[in-house]
mmCIF file of C-alpha atoms in Angstrom:
data_model
loop_
_atom_site.group_PDB
_atom_site.id
_atom_site.type_symbol
_atom_site.label_atom_id
_atom_site.label_comp_id
_atom_site.label_asym_id
_atom_site.label_seq_id
_atom_site.Cartn_x
_atom_site.Cartn_y
_atom_site.Cartn_z
ATOM 1 C CA GLY O 1 13.283 -11.104 6.813
ATOM 2 C CA ASN O 2 12.610 -7.429 6.567
ATOM 3 C CA SER O 3 9.809 -6.011 8.695
ATOM 4 C CA VAL O 4 8.321 -2.694 9.740
ATOM 5 C CA THR O 5 6.554 -1.596 12.919
ATOM 6 C CA GLN O 6 4.689 1.651 13.276
ATOM 7 C CA MET O 7 2.837 3.211 16.154
ATOM 8 C CA GLU O 8 -0.783 2.311 16.525
ATOM 9 C CA GLY O 9 -3.442 4.916 16.227
ATOM 10 C CA PRO O 10 -5.637 6.644 16.165
ATOM 11 C CA VAL O 11 -3.673 9.796 16.782
ATOM 12 C CA THR O 12 -5.794 12.878 17.444
ATOM 13 C CA LEU O 13 -4.264 16.341 17.349
ATOM 14 C CA SER O 14 -5.451 19.904 17.135
ATOM 15 C CA GLU O 15 -4.720 21.973 14.055
ATOM 16 C CA GLU O 16 -1.198 23.491 14.034
ATOM 17 C CA ALA O 17 0.117 20.867 16.471
ATOM 18 C CA PHE O 18 3.428 19.051 15.898
ATOM 19 C CA LEU O 19 3.120 15.524 14.542
ATOM 20 C CA THR O 20 5.348 12.494 14.968
ATOM 21 C CA ILE O 21 4.391 9.032 13.779
ATOM 22 C CA ASN O 22 6.986 6.465 14.764
ATOM 23 C CA CYS O 23 8.242 3.799 12.402
ATOM 24 C CA THR O 24 11.025 1.310 13.069
ATOM 25 C CA TYR O 25 12.291 -1.345 10.732
ATOM 26 C CA THR O 26 14.342 -4.524 10.578
ATOM 27 C CA ALA O 27 16.200 -4.998 7.340
ATOM 28 C CA THR O 28 19.043 -6.753 5.624
ATOM 29 C CA GLY O 29 21.177 -4.123 3.977
ATOM 30 C CA TYR O 30 19.834 -0.648 3.359
ATOM 31 C CA PRO O 31 16.598 -0.810 1.418
ATOM 32 C CA SER O 32 14.600 2.245 0.413
ATOM 33 C CA LEU O 33 12.033 3.361 2.976
ATOM 34 C CA PHE O 34 8.657 4.850 2.174
ATOM 35 C CA TRP O 35 5.740 6.682 3.731
ATOM 36 C CA TYR O 36 2.412 6.331 1.967
ATOM 37 C CA VAL O 37 -0.805 8.164 2.826
ATOM 38 C CA GLN O 38 -4.399 7.052 2.293
ATOM 39 C CA TYR O 39 -7.055 9.756 2.322
ATOM 40 C CA PRO O 40 -10.663 8.726 2.998
ATOM 41 C CA GLY O 41 -12.178 6.786 0.123
ATOM 42 C CA GLU O 42 -8.958 6.693 -1.860
ATOM 43 C CA GLY O 43 -6.054 4.367 -2.543
ATOM 44 C CA LEU O 44 -2.588 4.909 -1.154
ATOM 45 C CA GLN O 45 -0.247 7.512 -2.568
ATOM 46 C CA LEU O 46 3.444 7.977 -1.981
ATOM 47 C CA LEU O 47 4.122 10.764 0.503
ATOM 48 C CA LEU O 48 7.915 10.575 0.633
ATOM 49 C CA LYS O 49 10.818 8.169 0.361
ATOM 50 C CA ALA O 50 14.468 7.860 1.313
ATOM 51 C CA THR O 51 16.879 5.619 -0.528
ATOM 52 C CA LYS O 52 19.916 5.504 1.768
ATOM 53 C CA ALA O 53 21.037 6.111 5.314
ATOM 54 C CA ASP O 54 20.819 9.740 6.511
ATOM 55 C CA ASP O 55 18.632 10.674 3.544
ATOM 56 C CA LYS O 56 15.736 12.964 4.401
ATOM 57 C CA GLY O 57 12.547 12.613 2.413
ATOM 58 C CA SER O 58 10.139 15.542 2.403
ATOM 59 C CA ASN O 59 6.843 16.492 0.819
ATOM 60 C CA LYS O 60 3.844 18.690 1.705
ATOM 61 C CA GLY O 61 5.557 19.803 4.925
ATOM 62 C CA PHE O 62 6.168 16.219 6.064
ATOM 63 C CA GLU O 63 9.698 14.942 6.676
ATOM 64 C CA ALA O 64 11.310 11.645 7.582
ATOM 65 C CA THR O 65 14.997 10.830 8.021
ATOM 66 C CA TYR O 66 16.483 7.391 7.337
ATOM 67 C CA ARG O 67 18.270 6.631 10.623
ATOM 68 C CA LYS O 68 20.525 3.616 10.340
ATOM 69 C CA GLU O 69 21.733 3.727 13.949
ATOM 70 C CA THR O 70 18.218 3.594 15.414
ATOM 71 C CA THR O 71 16.628 1.718 12.467
ATOM 72 C CA SER O 72 13.890 4.322 12.355
ATOM 73 C CA PHE O 73 12.071 6.418 9.782
ATOM 74 C CA HIS O 74 9.755 8.582 11.875
ATOM 75 C CA LEU O 75 7.317 10.868 10.076
ATOM 76 C CA GLU O 76 7.134 14.472 11.301
ATOM 77 C CA LYS O 77 5.285 17.646 10.459
ATOM 78 C CA GLY O 78 5.654 20.930 12.264
ATOM 79 C CA SER O 79 2.092 22.196 11.938
ATOM 80 C CA VAL O 80 -0.700 19.840 10.905
ATOM 81 C CA GLN O 81 -3.875 20.844 9.103
ATOM 82 C CA VAL O 82 -7.359 19.334 9.080
ATOM 83 C CA SER O 83 -6.651 18.189 5.517
ATOM 84 C CA ASP O 84 -3.842 15.951 6.838
ATOM 85 C CA SER O 85 -6.438 13.640 8.390
ATOM 86 C CA ALA O 86 -5.712 10.276 6.780
ATOM 87 C CA VAL O 87 -4.071 6.910 7.393
ATOM 88 C CA TYR O 88 -0.270 6.839 7.124
ATOM 89 C CA PHE O 89 1.724 3.731 6.222
ATOM 90 C CA CYS O 90 5.424 3.109 6.644
ATOM 91 C CA ALA O 91 6.815 0.622 4.094
ATOM 92 C CA LEU O 92 9.949 -1.097 2.830
ATOM 93 C CA PRO O 93 10.743 -3.866 0.349
ATOM 94 C CA THR O 94 11.387 -7.445 1.399
ATOM 95 C CA ASN O 95 14.967 -8.660 1.282
ATOM 96 C CA ARG O 96 14.321 -11.573 -1.054
ATOM 97 C CA ASP O 97 12.055 -10.269 -3.777
ATOM 98 C CA ASP O 98 10.352 -7.120 -4.959
ATOM 99 C CA LYS O 99 7.366 -7.170 -2.643
ATOM 100 C CA ILE O 100 6.659 -4.141 -0.491
ATOM 101 C CA ILE O 101 5.819 -4.652 3.175
ATOM 102 C CA PHE O 102 3.482 -2.106 4.717
ATOM 103 C CA GLY O 103 3.056 -1.297 8.386
ATOM 104 C CA LYS O 104 -0.396 -1.612 9.929
ATOM 105 C CA GLY O 105 -1.124 2.048 9.332
ATOM 106 C CA THR O 106 -1.674 4.933 11.722
ATOM 107 C CA ARG O 107 -4.947 6.823 11.517
ATOM 108 C CA LEU O 108 -4.543 10.545 12.095
ATOM 109 C CA HIS O 109 -7.420 12.842 13.082
ATOM 110 C CA ILE O 110 -6.843 16.586 13.079
ATOM 111 C CA LEU O 111 -9.396 18.689 14.949
ATOM 112 C CA PRO O 112 -10.096 22.278 13.818
ATOM 113 C CA LYS Y 1 -1.880 10.925 -17.592
ATOM 114 C CA ALA Y 2 -4.846 9.021 -16.215
ATOM 115 C CA GLY Y 3 -4.309 7.273 -12.895
ATOM 116 C CA VAL Y 4 -4.895 3.666 -11.972
ATOM 117 C CA THR Y 5 -8.534 2.731 -12.363
ATOM 118 C CA GLN Y 6 -10.359 -0.147 -10.741
ATOM 119 C CA THR Y 7 -13.773 -1.524 -11.510
ATOM 120 C CA PRO Y 8 -16.194 -2.017 -9.998
ATOM 121 C CA ARG Y 9 -15.776 0.287 -6.994
ATOM 122 C CA TYR Y 10 -18.239 -1.638 -4.858
ATOM 123 C CA LEU Y 11 -19.408 -5.217 -4.984
ATOM 124 C CA ILE Y 12 -21.718 -7.317 -2.851
ATOM 125 C CA LYS Y 13 -21.612 -11.097 -3.185
ATOM 126 C CA THR Y 14 -22.780 -14.083 -1.176
ATOM 127 C CA ARG Y 15 -20.721 -16.938 0.193
ATOM 128 C CA GLY Y 16 -19.739 -19.514 -2.387
ATOM 129 C CA GLN Y 17 -19.931 -17.155 -5.333
ATOM 130 C CA GLN Y 18 -16.951 -16.025 -7.350
ATOM 131 C CA VAL Y 19 -15.897 -12.520 -8.284
ATOM 132 C CA THR Y 20 -13.626 -10.838 -10.822
ATOM 133 C CA LEU Y 21 -12.052 -7.457 -10.198
ATOM 134 C CA SER Y 22 -10.409 -5.364 -12.872
ATOM 135 C CA CYS Y 23 -7.473 -2.968 -12.812
ATOM 136 C CA SER Y 24 -6.186 -0.666 -15.543
ATOM 137 C CA PRO Y 25 -2.679 0.610 -14.776
ATOM 138 C CA ILE Y 26 -1.193 3.932 -15.731
ATOM 139 C CA SER Y 27 -0.273 3.965 -19.395
ATOM 140 C CA GLY Y 28 3.230 2.572 -19.871
ATOM 141 C CA HIS Y 29 3.335 0.771 -16.545
ATOM 142 C CA ARG Y 30 4.099 -2.916 -16.917
ATOM 143 C CA SER Y 31 3.950 -4.039 -13.290
ATOM 144 C CA VAL Y 32 0.624 -4.518 -11.529
ATOM 145 C CA SER Y 33 0.335 -5.620 -7.894
ATOM 146 C CA TRP Y 34 -2.751 -6.516 -5.897
ATOM 147 C CA TYR Y 35 -3.292 -6.042 -2.173
ATOM 148 C CA GLN Y 36 -6.030 -6.944 0.270
ATOM 149 C CA GLN Y 37 -6.738 -4.341 2.952
ATOM 150 C CA THR Y 38 -8.703 -5.196 6.087
ATOM 151 C CA PRO Y 39 -8.943 -3.428 9.445
ATOM 152 C CA GLY Y 40 -7.450 -6.389 11.276
ATOM 153 C CA GLN Y 41 -4.630 -7.450 8.953
ATOM 154 C CA GLY Y 42 -3.814 -4.171 7.264
ATOM 155 C CA LEU Y 43 -2.377 -4.346 3.755
ATOM 156 C CA GLN Y 44 -1.454 -7.806 2.574
ATOM 157 C CA PHE Y 45 0.264 -8.529 -0.718
ATOM 158 C CA LEU Y 46 -1.592 -10.885 -3.036
ATOM 159 C CA PHE Y 47 0.491 -11.041 -6.204
ATOM 160 C CA GLU Y 48 2.386 -9.058 -8.789
ATOM 161 C CA TYR Y 49 2.249 -9.375 -12.552
ATOM 162 C CA PHE Y 50 4.842 -8.110 -14.986
ATOM 163 C CA SER Y 51 4.566 -8.528 -18.737
ATOM 164 C CA GLU Y 52 1.726 -11.045 -18.371
ATOM 165 C CA THR Y 53 3.694 -13.257 -15.950
ATOM 166 C CA GLN Y 54 3.159 -13.635 -12.243
ATOM 167 C CA ARG Y 55 6.416 -12.474 -10.725
ATOM 168 C CA ASN Y 56 5.640 -12.551 -6.999
ATOM 169 C CA LYS Y 57 2.989 -14.180 -4.880
ATOM 170 C CA GLY Y 58 1.806 -13.637 -1.324
ATOM 171 C CA ASN Y 59 0.466 -16.156 1.162
ATOM 172 C CA PHE Y 60 -3.117 -16.510 0.019
ATOM 173 C CA PRO Y 61 -5.013 -19.699 -0.830
ATOM 174 C CA GLY Y 62 -5.411 -20.860 -4.407
ATOM 175 C CA ARG Y 63 -8.938 -19.407 -4.486
ATOM 176 C CA PHE Y 64 -7.218 -16.104 -5.234
ATOM 177 C CA SER Y 65 -5.865 -15.887 -8.738
ATOM 178 C CA GLY Y 66 -5.014 -13.264 -11.253
ATOM 179 C CA ARG Y 67 -3.834 -12.581 -14.736
ATOM 180 C CA GLN Y 68 -2.441 -9.789 -16.818
ATOM 181 C CA PHE Y 69 -3.213 -9.026 -20.426
ATOM 182 C CA SER Y 70 -0.907 -7.808 -23.161
ATOM 183 C CA ASN Y 71 -2.061 -4.219 -22.595
ATOM 184 C CA SER Y 72 -1.007 -4.573 -18.921
ATOM 185 C CA ARG Y 73 -4.583 -4.532 -17.648
ATOM 186 C CA SER Y 74 -5.027 -7.036 -14.870
ATOM 187 C CA GLU Y 75 -7.854 -9.015 -13.365
ATOM 188 C CA MET Y 76 -8.113 -10.705 -10.013
ATOM 189 C CA ASN Y 77 -10.476 -13.579 -9.368
ATOM 190 C CA VAL Y 78 -11.679 -14.990 -6.064
ATOM 191 C CA SER Y 79 -13.619 -18.240 -6.189
ATOM 192 C CA THR Y 80 -15.813 -19.812 -3.521
ATOM 193 C CA LEU Y 81 -16.098 -16.591 -1.570
ATOM 194 C CA GLU Y 82 -15.915 -16.663 2.227
ATOM 195 C CA LEU Y 83 -17.107 -14.063 4.708
ATOM 196 C CA GLY Y 84 -13.475 -13.304 5.534
ATOM 197 C CA ASP Y 85 -12.826 -12.203 1.967
ATOM 198 C CA SER Y 86 -14.721 -8.979 2.664
ATOM 199 C CA ALA Y 87 -12.102 -6.295 2.193
ATOM 200 C CA LEU Y 88 -10.856 -3.411 0.107
ATOM 201 C CA TYR Y 89 -8.845 -4.770 -2.805
ATOM 202 C CA LEU Y 90 -6.221 -2.373 -4.055
ATOM 203 C CA CYS Y 91 -4.336 -2.496 -7.294
ATOM 204 C CA ALA Y 92 -1.027 -0.696 -7.764
ATOM 205 C CA SER Y 93 1.065 -0.150 -10.866
ATOM 206 C CA SER Y 94 4.624 0.918 -11.541
ATOM 207 C CA PRO Y 95 6.757 1.188 -14.654
ATOM 208 C CA GLN Y 96 8.981 -1.796 -13.910
ATOM 209 C CA GLY Y 97 8.071 -2.854 -10.388
ATOM 210 C CA GLY Y 98 11.081 -3.338 -8.222
ATOM 211 C CA ARG Y 99 11.949 -2.889 -4.605
ATOM 212 C CA ASN Y 100 12.938 0.761 -4.649
ATOM 213 C CA ASN Y 101 10.256 2.192 -6.874
ATOM 214 C CA GLU Y 102 7.056 4.037 -6.125
ATOM 215 C CA GLN Y 103 3.786 2.238 -6.592
ATOM 216 C CA PHE Y 104 0.720 4.094 -7.845
ATOM 217 C CA PHE Y 105 -2.506 2.885 -6.297
ATOM 218 C CA GLY Y 106 -6.034 2.836 -7.572
ATOM 219 C CA PRO Y 107 -9.015 3.733 -5.347
ATOM 220 C CA GLY Y 108 -9.814 0.099 -4.674
ATOM 221 C CA THR Y 109 -12.784 -2.224 -4.991
ATOM 222 C CA ARG Y 110 -14.798 -2.658 -1.799
ATOM 223 C CA LEU Y 111 -15.982 -6.284 -1.697
ATOM 224 C CA THR Y 112 -18.636 -7.304 0.803
ATOM 225 C CA VAL Y 113 -19.424 -10.999 1.191
ATOM 226 C CA LEU Y 114 -22.751 -11.805 2.855
#
């Protein structure tokens, strides 16, 4: 069945550094792919999504491109801020029903 | 529009007790899903309700149950609590559910079992 693997954290960067959080997936067909973010003390919220191959999702300076050839959906941001400190989850739906599978999450710490 | 609300936010119980958690979805949303989040297992899907019917179920024992009311509000019940049930329980709603649609999460209920 469908699955998702993302890099383990924590990831610690200095403010204004470039960010990449890796996410690879195994899927039947071409499901939508998602990145969710969880800020401290809050639930998850959708950061961006891509619905088909070569689509680029973007929001709040974050981007991720749906790469069919490498089965990847890496999250990138050119210049991170302290306020980006959070846990980031890569996700996709299962291939049999409407459940969403989440990666283990990557904790990001941004130092001022 | 008000977001997804969950009550209570924090709960402390002892082993063997039972607990009921409540979730109010965004107005107009008919799908409500529940997840268990722990540091070791990450986010695990419990179940999804749509129009008062359980539509999907994860791999949890029968001690975990839920229901949805006609106003789409949902409750989750855990009976005979175990230490391992300590977790953040998240509720998420969406208009219709579905594999390609965004889910809107509440802040969660932090359950501690002593």
